[in-house]
Short mmCIF file of N, CA and C in Angstrom, two decimals:
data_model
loop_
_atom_site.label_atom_id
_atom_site.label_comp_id
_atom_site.label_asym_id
_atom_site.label_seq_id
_atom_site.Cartn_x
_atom_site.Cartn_y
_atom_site.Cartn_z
N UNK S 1176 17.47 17.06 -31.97
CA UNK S 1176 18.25 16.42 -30.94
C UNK S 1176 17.79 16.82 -29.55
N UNK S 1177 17.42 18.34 -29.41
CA UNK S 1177 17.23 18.42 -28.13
C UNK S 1177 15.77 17.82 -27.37
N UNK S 1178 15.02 17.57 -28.76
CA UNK S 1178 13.46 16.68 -28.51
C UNK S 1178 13.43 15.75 -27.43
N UNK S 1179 14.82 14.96 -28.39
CA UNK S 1179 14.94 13.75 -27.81
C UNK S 1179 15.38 13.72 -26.59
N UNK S 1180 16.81 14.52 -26.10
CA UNK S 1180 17.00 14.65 -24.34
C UNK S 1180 15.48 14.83 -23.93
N UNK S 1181 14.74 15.57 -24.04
CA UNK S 1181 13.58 15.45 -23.20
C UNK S 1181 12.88 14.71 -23.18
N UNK S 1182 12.52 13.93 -24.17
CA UNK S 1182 11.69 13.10 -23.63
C UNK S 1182 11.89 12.08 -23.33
N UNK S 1183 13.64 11.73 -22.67
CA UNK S 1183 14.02 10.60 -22.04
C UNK S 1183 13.87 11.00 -20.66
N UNK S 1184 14.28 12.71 -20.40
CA UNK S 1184 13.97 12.84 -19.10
C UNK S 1184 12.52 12.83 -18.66
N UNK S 1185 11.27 13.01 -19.09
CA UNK S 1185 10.66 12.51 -18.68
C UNK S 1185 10.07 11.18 -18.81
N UNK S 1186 10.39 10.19 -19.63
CA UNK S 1186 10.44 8.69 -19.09
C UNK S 1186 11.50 8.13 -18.07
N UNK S 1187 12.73 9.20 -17.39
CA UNK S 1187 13.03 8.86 -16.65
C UNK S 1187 12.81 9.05 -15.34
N UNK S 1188 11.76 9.76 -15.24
CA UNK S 1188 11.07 10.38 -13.98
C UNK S 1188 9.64 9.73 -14.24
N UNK S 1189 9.36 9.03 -14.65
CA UNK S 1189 7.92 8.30 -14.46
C UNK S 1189 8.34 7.17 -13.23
N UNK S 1190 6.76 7.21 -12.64
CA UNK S 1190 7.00 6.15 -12.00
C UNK S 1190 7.15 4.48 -12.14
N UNK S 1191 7.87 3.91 -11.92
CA UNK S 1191 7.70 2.73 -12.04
C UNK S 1191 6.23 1.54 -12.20
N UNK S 1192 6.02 1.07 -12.75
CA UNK S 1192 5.21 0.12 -12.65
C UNK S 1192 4.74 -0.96 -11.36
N UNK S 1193 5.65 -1.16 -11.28
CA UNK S 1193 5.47 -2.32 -9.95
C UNK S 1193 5.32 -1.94 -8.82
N UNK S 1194 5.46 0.09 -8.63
CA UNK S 1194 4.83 0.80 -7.61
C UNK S 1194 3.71 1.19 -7.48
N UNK S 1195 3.31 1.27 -8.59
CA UNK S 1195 1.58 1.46 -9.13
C UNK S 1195 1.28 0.49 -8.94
N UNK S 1196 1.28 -1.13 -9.34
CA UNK S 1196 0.61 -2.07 -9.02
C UNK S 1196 0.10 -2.04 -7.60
N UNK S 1197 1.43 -1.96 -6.77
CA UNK S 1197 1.33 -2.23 -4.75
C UNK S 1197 0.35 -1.12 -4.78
N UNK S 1198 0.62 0.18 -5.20
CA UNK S 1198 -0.04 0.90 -4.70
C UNK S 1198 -1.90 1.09 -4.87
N UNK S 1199 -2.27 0.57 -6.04
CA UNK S 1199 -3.32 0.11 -6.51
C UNK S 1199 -3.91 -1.27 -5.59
N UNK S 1200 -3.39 -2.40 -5.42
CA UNK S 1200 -3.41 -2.93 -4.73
C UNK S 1200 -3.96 -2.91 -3.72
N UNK S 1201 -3.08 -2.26 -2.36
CA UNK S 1201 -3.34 -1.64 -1.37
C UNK S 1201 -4.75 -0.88 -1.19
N UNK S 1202 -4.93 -0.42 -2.28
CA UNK S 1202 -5.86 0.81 -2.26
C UNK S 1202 -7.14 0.30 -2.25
N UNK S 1203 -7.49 -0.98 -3.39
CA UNK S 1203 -8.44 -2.12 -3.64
C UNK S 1203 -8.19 -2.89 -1.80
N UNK S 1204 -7.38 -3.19 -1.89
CA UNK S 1204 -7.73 -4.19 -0.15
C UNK S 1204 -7.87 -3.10 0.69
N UNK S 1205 -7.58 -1.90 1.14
CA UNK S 1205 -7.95 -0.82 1.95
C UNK S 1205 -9.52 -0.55 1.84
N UNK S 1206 -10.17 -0.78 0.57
CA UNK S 1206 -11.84 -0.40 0.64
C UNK S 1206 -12.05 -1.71 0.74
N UNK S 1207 -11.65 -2.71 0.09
CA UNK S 1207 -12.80 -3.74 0.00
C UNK S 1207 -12.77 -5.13 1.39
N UNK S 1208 -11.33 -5.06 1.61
CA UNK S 1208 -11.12 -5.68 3.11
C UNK S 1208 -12.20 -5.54 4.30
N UNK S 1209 -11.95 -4.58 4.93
CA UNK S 1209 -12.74 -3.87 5.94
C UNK S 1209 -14.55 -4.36 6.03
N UNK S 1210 -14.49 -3.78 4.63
CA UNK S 1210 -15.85 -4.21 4.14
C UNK S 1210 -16.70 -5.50 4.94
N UNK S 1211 -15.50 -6.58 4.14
CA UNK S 1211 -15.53 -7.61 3.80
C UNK S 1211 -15.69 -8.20 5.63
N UNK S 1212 -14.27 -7.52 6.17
CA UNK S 1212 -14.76 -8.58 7.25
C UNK S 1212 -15.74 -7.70 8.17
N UNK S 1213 -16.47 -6.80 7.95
CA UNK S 1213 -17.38 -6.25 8.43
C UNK S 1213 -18.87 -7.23 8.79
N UNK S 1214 -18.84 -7.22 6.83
CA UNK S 1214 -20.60 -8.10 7.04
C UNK S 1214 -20.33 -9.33 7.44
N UNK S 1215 -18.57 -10.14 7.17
CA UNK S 1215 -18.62 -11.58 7.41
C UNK S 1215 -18.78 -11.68 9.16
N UNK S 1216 -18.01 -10.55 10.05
CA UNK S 1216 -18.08 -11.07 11.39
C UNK S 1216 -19.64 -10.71 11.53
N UNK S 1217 -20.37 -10.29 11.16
CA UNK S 1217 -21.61 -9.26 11.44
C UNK S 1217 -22.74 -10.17 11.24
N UNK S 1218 -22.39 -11.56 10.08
CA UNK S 1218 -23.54 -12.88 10.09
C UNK S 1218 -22.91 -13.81 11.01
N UNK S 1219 -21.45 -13.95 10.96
CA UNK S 1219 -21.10 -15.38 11.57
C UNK S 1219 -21.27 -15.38 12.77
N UNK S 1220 -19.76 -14.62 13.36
CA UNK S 1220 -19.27 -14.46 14.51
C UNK S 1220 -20.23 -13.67 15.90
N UNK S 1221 -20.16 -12.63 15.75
CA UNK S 1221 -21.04 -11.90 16.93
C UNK S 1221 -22.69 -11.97 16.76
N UNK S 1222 -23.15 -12.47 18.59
CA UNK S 1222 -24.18 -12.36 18.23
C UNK S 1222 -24.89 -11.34 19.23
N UNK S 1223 -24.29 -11.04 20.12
CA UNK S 1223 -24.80 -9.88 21.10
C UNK S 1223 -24.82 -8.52 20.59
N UNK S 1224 -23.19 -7.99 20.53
CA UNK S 1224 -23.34 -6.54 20.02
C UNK S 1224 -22.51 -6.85 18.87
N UNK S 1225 -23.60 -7.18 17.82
CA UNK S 1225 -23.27 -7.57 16.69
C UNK S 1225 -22.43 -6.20 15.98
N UNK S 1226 -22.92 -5.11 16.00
CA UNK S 1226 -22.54 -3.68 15.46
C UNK S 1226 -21.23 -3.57 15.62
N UNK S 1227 -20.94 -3.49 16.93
CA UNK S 1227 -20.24 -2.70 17.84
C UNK S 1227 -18.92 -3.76 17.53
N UNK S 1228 -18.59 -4.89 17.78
CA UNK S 1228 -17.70 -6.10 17.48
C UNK S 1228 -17.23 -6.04 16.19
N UNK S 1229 -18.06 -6.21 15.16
CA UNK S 1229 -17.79 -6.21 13.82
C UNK S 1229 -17.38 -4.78 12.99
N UNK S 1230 -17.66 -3.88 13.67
CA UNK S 1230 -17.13 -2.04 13.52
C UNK S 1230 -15.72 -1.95 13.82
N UNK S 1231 -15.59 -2.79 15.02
CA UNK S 1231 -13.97 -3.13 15.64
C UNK S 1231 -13.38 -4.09 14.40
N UNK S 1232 -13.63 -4.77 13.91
CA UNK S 1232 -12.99 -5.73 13.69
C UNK S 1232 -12.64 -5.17 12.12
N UNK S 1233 -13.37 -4.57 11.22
CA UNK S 1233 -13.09 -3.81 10.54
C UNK S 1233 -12.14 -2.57 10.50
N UNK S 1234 -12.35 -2.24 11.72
CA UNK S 1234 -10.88 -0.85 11.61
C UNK S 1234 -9.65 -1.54 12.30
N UNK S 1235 -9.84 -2.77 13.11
CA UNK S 1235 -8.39 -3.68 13.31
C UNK S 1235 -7.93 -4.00 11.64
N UNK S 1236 -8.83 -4.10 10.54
CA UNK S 1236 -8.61 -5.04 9.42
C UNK S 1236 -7.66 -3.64 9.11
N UNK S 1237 -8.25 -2.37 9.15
CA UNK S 1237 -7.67 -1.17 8.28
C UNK S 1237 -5.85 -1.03 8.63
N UNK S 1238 -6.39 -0.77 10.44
CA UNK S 1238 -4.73 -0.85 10.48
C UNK S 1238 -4.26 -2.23 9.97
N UNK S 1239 -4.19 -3.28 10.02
CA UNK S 1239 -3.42 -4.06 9.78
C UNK S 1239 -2.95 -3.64 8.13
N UNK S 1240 -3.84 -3.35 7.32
CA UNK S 1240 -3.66 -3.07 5.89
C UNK S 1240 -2.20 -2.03 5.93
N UNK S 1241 -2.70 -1.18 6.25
CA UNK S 1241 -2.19 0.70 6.17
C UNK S 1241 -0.19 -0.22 7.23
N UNK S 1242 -0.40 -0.94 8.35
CA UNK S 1242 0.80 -1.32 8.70
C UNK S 1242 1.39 -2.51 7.51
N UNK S 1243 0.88 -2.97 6.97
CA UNK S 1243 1.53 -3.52 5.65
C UNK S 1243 1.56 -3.08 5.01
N UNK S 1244 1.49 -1.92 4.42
CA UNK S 1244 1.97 -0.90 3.15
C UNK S 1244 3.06 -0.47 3.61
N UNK S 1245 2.74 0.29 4.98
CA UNK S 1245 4.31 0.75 5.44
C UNK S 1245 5.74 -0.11 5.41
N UNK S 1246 5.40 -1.49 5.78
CA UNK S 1246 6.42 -2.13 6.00
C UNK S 1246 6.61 -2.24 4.73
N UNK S 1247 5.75 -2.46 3.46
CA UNK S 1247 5.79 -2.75 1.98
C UNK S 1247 6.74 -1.48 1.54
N UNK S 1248 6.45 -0.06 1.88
CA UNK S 1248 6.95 0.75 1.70
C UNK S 1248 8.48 1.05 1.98
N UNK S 1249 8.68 0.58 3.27
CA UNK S 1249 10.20 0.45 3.86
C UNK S 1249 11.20 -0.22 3.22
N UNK S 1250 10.47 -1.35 2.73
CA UNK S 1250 11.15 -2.35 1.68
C UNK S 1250 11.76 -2.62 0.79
N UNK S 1251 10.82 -1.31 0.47
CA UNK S 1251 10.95 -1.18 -1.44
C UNK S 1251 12.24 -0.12 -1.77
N UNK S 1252 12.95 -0.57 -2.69
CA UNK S 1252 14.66 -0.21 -3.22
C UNK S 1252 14.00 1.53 -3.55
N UNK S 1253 14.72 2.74 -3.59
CA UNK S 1253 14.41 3.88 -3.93
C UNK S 1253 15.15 3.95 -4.98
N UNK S 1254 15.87 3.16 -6.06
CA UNK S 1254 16.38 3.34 -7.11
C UNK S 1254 17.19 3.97 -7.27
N UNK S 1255 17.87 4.71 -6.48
CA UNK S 1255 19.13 5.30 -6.45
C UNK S 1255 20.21 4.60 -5.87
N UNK S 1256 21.75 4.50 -6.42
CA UNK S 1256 22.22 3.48 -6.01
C UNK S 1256 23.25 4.56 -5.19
N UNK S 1257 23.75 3.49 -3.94
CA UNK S 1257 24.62 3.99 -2.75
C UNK S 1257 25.81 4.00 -2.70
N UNK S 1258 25.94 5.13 -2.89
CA UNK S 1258 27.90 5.30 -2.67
C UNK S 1258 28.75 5.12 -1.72
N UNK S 1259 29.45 4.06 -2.69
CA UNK S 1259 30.93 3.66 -0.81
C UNK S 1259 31.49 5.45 -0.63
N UNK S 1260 31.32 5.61 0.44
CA UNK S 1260 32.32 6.67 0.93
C UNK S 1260 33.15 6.01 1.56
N UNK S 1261 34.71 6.41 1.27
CA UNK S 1261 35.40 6.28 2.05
C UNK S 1261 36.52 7.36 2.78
N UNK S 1262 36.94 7.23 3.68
CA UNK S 1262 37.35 8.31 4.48
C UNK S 1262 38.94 8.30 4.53
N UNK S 1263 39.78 8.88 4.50
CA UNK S 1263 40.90 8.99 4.06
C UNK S 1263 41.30 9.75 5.40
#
């Protein structure tokens, strides 16, 4: 019997799934984003200081990422549910 209490408490302390996904996610568009619009502004767009433009435009891509996780993060329910207090 006592097996069993335990090993509900630890499936009840695992993390969720659908936090691993975002967070996986995130993690895949955090490397491969940046990247991405690195070489794309680096053929299309700039043609003077091709480097220097497209270096920018890649770490604008990062924050924008890293500020959508946060807000993703803010979002997301902490699974604990909230107690009416009331005051007497």
């Amino acid at each position: 019997m006592e097996r069993k209490s335990q090993v509900s408490d630890t499936n009840n302390n695992s993390i969720p799934t659908n936090v691993l996904l975002k967070f996986v996610g995130f993690s895949v568009a955090l490397f491969t984003l940046p990247l991405i619009t690195y070489f794309w502004t680096l053929k299309t767009l700039f043609k003077g200081y091709q480097t220097l433009y497209a270096g920018l435009s890649a770490a604008v891509m990062v924050n924008i990422i890293l500020a959508l996780y946060i807000v993703a993060a803010f979002r997301e329910d902490s699974g604990t549910p909230k107690k009416d207090i009331k005051r007497e």
